[in-house]
mmCIF file of C-alpha atoms in Angstrom:
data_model
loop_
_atom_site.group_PDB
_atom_site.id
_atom_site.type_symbol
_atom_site.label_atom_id
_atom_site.label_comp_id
_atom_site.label_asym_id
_atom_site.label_seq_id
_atom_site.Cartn_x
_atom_site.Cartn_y
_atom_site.Cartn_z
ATOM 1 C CA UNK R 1495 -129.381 -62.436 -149.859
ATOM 2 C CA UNK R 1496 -127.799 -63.686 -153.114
ATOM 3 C CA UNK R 1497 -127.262 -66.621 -151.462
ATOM 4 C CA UNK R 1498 -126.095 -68.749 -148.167
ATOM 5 C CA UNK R 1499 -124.243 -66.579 -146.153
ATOM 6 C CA UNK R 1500 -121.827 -68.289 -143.498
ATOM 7 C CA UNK R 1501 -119.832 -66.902 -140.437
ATOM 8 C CA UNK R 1502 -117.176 -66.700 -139.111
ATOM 9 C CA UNK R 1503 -115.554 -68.701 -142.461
ATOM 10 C CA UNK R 1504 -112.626 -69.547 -140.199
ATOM 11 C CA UNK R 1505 -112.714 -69.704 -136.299
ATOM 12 C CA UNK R 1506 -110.013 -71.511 -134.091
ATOM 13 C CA UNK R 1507 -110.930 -71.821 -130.358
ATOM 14 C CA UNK R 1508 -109.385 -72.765 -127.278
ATOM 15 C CA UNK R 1509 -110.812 -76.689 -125.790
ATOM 16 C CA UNK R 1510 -113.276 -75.982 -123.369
ATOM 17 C CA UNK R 1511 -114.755 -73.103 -125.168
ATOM 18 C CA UNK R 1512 -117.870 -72.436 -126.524
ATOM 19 C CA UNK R 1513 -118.415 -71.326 -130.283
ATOM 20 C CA UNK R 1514 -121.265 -69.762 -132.106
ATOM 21 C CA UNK R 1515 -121.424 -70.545 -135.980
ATOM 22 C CA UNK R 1516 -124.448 -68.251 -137.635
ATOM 23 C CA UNK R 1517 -126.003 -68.751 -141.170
ATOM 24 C CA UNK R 1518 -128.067 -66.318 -142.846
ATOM 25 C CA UNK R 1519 -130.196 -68.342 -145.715
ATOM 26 C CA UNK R 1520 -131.589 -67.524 -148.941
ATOM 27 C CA UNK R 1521 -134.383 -65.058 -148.876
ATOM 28 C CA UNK R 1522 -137.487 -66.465 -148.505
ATOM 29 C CA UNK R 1523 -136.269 -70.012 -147.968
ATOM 30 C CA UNK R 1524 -138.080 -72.385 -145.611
ATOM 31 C CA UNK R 1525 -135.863 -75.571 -144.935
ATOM 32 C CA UNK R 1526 -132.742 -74.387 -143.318
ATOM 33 C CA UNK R 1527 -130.104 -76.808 -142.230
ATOM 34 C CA UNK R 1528 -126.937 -77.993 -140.959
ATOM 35 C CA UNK R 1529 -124.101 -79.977 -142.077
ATOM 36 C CA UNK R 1530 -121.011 -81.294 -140.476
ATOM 37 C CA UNK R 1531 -118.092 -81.987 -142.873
ATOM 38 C CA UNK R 1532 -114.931 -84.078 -142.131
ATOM 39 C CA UNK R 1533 -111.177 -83.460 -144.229
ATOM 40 C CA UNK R 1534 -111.674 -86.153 -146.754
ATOM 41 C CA UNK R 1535 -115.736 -86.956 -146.099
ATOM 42 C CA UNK R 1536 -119.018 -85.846 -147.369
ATOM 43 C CA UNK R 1537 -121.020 -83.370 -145.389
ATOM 44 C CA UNK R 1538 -123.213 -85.642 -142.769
ATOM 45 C CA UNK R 1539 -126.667 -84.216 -141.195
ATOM 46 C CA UNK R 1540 -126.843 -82.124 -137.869
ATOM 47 C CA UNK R 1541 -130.070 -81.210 -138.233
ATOM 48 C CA UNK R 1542 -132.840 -79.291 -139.716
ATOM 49 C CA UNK R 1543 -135.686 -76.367 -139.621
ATOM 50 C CA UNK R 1544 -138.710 -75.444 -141.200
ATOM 51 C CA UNK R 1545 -139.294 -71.519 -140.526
ATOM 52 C CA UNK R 1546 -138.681 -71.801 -136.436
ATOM 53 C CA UNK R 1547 -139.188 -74.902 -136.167
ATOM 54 C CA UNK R 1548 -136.671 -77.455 -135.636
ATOM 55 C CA UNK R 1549 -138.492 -80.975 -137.043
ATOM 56 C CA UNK R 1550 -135.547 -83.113 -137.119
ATOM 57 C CA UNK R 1551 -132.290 -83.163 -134.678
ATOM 58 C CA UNK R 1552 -131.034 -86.729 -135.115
ATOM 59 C CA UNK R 1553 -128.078 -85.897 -136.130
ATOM 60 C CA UNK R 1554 -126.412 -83.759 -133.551
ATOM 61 C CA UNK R 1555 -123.503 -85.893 -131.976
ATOM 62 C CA UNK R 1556 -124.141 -84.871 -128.156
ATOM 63 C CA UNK R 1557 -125.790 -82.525 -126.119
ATOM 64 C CA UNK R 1558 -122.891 -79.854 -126.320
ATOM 65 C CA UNK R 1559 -124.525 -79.311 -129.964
ATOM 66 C CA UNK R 1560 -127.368 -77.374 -130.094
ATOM 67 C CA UNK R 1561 -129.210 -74.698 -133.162
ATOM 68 C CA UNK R 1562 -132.231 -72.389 -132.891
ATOM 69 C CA UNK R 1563 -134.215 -70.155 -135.737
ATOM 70 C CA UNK R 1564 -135.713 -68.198 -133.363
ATOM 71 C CA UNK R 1565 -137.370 -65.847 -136.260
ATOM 72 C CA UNK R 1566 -137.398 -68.386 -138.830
ATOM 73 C CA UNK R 1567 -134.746 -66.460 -140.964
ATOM 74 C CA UNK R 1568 -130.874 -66.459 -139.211
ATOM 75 C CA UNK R 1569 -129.771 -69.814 -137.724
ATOM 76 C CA UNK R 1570 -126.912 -70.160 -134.998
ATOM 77 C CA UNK R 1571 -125.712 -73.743 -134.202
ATOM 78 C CA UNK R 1572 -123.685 -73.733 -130.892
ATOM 79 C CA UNK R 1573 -121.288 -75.698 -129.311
ATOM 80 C CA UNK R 1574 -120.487 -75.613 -125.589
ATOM 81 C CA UNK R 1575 -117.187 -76.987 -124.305
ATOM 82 C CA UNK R 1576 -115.808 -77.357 -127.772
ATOM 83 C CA UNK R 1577 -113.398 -80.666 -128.032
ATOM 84 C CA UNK R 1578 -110.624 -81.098 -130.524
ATOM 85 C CA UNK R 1579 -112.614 -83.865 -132.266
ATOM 86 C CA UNK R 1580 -115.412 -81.359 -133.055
ATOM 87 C CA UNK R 1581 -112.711 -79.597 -135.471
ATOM 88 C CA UNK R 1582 -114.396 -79.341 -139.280
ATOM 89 C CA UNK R 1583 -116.335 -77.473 -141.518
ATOM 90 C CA UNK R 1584 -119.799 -76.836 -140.460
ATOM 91 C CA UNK R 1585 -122.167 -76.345 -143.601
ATOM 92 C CA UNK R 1586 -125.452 -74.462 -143.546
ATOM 93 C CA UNK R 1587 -127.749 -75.346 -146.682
ATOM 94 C CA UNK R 1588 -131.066 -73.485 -147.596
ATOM 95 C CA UNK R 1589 -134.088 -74.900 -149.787
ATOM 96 C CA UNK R 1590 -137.137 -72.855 -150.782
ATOM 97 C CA UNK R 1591 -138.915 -76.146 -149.944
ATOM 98 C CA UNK R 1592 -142.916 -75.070 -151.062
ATOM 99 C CA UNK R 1593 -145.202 -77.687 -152.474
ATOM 100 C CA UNK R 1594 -145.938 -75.976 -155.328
ATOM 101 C CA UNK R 1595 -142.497 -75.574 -156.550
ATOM 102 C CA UNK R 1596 -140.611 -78.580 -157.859
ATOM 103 C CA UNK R 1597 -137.482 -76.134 -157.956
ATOM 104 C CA UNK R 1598 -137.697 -75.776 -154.375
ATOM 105 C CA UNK R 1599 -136.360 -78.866 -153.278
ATOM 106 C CA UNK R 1600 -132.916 -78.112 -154.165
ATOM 107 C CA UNK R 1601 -130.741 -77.750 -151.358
ATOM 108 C CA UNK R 1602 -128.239 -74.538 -151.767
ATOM 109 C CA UNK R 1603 -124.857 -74.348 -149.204
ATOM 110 C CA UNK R 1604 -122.939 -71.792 -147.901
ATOM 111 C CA UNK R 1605 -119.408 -71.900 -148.076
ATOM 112 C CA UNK R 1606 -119.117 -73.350 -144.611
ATOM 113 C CA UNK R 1607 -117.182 -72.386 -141.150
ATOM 114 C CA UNK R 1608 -114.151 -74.312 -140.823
ATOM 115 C CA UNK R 1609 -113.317 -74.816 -137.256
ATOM 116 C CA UNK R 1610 -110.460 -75.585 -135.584
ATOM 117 C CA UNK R 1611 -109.982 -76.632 -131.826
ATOM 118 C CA UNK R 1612 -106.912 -76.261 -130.526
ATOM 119 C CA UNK K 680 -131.820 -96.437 -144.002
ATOM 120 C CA UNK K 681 -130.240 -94.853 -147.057
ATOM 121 C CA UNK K 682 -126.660 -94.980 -148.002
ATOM 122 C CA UNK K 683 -124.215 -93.609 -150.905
ATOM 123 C CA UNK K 684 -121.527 -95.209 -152.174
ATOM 124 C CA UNK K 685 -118.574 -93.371 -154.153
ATOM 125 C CA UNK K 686 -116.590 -96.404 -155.341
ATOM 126 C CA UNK K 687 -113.748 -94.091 -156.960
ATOM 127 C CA UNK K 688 -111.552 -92.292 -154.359
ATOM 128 C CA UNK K 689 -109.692 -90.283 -156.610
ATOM 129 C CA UNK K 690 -109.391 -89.868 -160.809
ATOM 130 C CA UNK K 691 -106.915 -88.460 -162.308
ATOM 131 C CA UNK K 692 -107.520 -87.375 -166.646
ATOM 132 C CA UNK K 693 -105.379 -85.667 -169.137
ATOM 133 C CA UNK K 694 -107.361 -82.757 -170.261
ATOM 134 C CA UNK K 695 -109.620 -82.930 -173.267
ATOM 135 C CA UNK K 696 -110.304 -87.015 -172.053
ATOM 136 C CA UNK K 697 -113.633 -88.031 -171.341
ATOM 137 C CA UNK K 698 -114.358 -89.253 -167.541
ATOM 138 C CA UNK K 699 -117.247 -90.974 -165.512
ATOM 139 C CA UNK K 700 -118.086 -90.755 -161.557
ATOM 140 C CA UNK K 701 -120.178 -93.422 -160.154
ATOM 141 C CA UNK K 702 -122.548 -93.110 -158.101
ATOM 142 C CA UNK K 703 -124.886 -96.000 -156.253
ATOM 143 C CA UNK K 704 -127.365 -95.544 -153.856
ATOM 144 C CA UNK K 705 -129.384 -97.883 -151.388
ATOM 145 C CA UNK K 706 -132.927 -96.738 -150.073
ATOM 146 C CA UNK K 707 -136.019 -97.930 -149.472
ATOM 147 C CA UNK K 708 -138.009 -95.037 -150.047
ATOM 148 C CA UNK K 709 -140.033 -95.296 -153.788
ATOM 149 C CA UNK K 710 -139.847 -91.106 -153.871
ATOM 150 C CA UNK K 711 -136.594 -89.627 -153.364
ATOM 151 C CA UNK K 712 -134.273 -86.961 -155.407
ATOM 152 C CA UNK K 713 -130.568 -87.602 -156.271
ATOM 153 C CA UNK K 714 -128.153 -84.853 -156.098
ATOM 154 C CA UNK K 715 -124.170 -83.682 -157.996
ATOM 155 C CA UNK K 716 -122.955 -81.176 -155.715
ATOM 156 C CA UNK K 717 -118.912 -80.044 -157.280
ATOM 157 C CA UNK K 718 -116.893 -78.954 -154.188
ATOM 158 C CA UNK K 719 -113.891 -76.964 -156.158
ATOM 159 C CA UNK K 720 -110.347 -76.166 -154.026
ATOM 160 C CA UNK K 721 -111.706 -73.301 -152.574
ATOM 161 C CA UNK K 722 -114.334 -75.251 -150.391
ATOM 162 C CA UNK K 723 -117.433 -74.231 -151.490
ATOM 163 C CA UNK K 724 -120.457 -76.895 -152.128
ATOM 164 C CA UNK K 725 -122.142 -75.669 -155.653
ATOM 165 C CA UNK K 726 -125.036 -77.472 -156.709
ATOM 166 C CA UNK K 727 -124.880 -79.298 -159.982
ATOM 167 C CA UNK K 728 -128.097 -81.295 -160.607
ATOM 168 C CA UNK K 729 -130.968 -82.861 -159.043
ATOM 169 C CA UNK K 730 -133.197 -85.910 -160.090
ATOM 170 C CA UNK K 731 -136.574 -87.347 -159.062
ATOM 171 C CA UNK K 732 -136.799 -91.071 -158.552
ATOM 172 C CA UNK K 733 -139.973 -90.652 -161.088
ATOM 173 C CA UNK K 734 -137.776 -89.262 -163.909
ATOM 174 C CA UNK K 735 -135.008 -91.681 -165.298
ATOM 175 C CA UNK K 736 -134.382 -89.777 -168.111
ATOM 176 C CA UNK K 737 -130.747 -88.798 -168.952
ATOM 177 C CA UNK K 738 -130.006 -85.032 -168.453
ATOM 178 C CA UNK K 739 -127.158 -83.019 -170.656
ATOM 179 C CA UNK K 740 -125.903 -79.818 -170.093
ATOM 180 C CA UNK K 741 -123.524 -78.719 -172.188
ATOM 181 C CA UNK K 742 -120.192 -80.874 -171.262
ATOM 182 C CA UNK K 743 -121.916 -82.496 -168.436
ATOM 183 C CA UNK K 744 -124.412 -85.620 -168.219
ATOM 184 C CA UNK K 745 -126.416 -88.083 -165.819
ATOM 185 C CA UNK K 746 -127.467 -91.485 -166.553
ATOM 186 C CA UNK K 747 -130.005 -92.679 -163.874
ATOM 187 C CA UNK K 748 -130.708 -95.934 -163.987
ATOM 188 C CA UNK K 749 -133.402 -97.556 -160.759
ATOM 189 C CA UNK K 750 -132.609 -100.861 -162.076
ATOM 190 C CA UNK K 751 -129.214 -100.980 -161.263
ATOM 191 C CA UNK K 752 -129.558 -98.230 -158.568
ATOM 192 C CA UNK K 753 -127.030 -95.348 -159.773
ATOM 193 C CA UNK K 754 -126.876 -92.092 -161.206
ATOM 194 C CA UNK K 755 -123.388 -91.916 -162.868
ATOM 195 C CA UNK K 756 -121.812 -88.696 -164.547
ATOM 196 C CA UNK K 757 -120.005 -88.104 -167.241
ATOM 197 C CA UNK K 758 -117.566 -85.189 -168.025
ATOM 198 C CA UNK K 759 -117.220 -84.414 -172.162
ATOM 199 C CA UNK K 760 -114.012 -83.371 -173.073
ATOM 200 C CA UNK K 761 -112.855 -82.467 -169.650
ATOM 201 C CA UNK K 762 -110.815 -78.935 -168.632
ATOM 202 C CA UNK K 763 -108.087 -78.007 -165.682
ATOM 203 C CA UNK K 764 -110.929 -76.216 -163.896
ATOM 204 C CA UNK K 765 -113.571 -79.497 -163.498
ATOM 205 C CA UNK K 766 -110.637 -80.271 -160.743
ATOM 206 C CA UNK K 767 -113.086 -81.131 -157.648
ATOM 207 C CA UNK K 768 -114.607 -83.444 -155.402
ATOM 208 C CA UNK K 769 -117.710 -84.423 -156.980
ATOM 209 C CA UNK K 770 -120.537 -85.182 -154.236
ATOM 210 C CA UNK K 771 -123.718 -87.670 -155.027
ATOM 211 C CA UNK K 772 -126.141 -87.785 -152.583
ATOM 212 C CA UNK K 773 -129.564 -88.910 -151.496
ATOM 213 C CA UNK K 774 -132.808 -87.429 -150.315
ATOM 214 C CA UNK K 775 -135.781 -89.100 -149.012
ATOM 215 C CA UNK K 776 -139.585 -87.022 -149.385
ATOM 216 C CA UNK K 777 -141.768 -86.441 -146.916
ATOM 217 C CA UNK K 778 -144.589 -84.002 -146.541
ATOM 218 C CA UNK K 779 -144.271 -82.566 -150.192
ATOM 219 C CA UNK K 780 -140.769 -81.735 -149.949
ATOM 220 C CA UNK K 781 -136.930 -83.873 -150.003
ATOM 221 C CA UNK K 782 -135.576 -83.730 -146.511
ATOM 222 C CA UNK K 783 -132.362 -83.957 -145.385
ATOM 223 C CA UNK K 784 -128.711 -85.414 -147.652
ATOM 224 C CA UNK K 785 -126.936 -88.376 -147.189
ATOM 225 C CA UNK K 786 -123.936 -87.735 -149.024
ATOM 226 C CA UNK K 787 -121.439 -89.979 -150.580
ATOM 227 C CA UNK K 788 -117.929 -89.917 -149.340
ATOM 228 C CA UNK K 789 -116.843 -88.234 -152.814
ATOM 229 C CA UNK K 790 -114.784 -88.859 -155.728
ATOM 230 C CA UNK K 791 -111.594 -86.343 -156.139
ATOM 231 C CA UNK K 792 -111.301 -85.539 -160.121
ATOM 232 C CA UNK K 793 -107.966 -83.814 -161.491
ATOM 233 C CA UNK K 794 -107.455 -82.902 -164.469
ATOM 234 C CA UNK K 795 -103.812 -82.601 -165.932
ATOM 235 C CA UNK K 796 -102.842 -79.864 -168.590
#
């Protein structure tokens, strides 16, 4: 695609619930990853994928987060038993990431899922 | 550990005024890029610039520049002549490199530009 694709944009869930948020990267992109923005903060790191793999998960909060790239293209980060302080935006980012390319280590974002936990 | 520091919370500019965001960054990595994301009302994260810690020199494009400096660890940016629709948060951040390619952002807490009419 054009570029990061994100959905749902906006999804408000019940506490207890679980919630799927998918991203659909760049075509052809390696690095995918994701983001977890606050009101008033800068995006912070969730965690990260080249193709399938996942190589870094450090920044997941708990284990009620959890992402696969099960093809090495779509991404779905999930959260079981959703909790009101899990409300934010959720930003997937996309980098072409080859050796070769010095262009390929910028990092493009979607426009990000806001969620709400009610 | 790297870190990003946004010293100015919010700016507010009369259109037409010059204005500067600062950015400072701590790492301890000798290769990393530094990034200007612009995060406009409607939410979206649109990528502005990025820099190599090998390349200090100053970037322009067309009302917008970086000045990079590793001595004093920043990479400020300036907006020329500014307009009503530069209104954004204004995101620095950091990436370490590893295996031939920058890995993940640590972001700076941002700097929230208006600009009055």
């Amino acid at each position: 695609g054009a570029g990061v694709s994100q959905s749902p944009r906006y999804k408000v869930t019940k506490r207890g619930q679980d919630v799927a948020l998918r991203c659909d990267p760049i075509s052809g992109h390696v690095s995918l990853y994701w983001y977890r923005q606050a009101l008033g903060q800068g995006p912070e790191f969730l965690t990260y994928f080249n193709y399938e793999a996942q190589q870094d998960k450090s920044g997941l909060p708990n284990d009620r987060f959890s992402a696969e790239r099960p093809e090495g293209s779509i991404s779905t980060l999930t959260i079981q038993r959703t909790e009101q302080r899990d409300s934010a935006m959720y930003r997937c980012a996309s980098s072409l990431a080859r050796l070769d390319s010095f262009s390929g280590n910028t990092i493009y974002f979607g426009e990000g899922s806001w969620l709400t936990v009610v | 550990a790297q870190k990003v520091t946004q010293a100015q919370t919010e700016i507010s500019v009369v259109e037409k005024e010059d204005v500067t965001l600062d950015c400072v960054y701590e790492t301890r990595d000798t290769t990393y890029y530094l990034f200007w994301y612009k995060q406009p009302p409607s939410g979206e994260l649109v990528f502005l610039i990025r820099r190599n810690s090998f390349d200090e020199q100053n970037e322009i494009s067309g009302r917008y520049s970086w000045n990079f400096q590793k001595s004093t660890s920043s990479f400020n940016f300036t907006i020329t002549a500014s307009q009503v629709v530069d209104s954004a948060v204004y995101f620095c951040a950091l990436s370490f490199f590893s295996s031939g390619s920058a890995r993940q952002l640590t972001f700076g807490s941002g700097t929230q530009l208006t600009v009055l009419p």
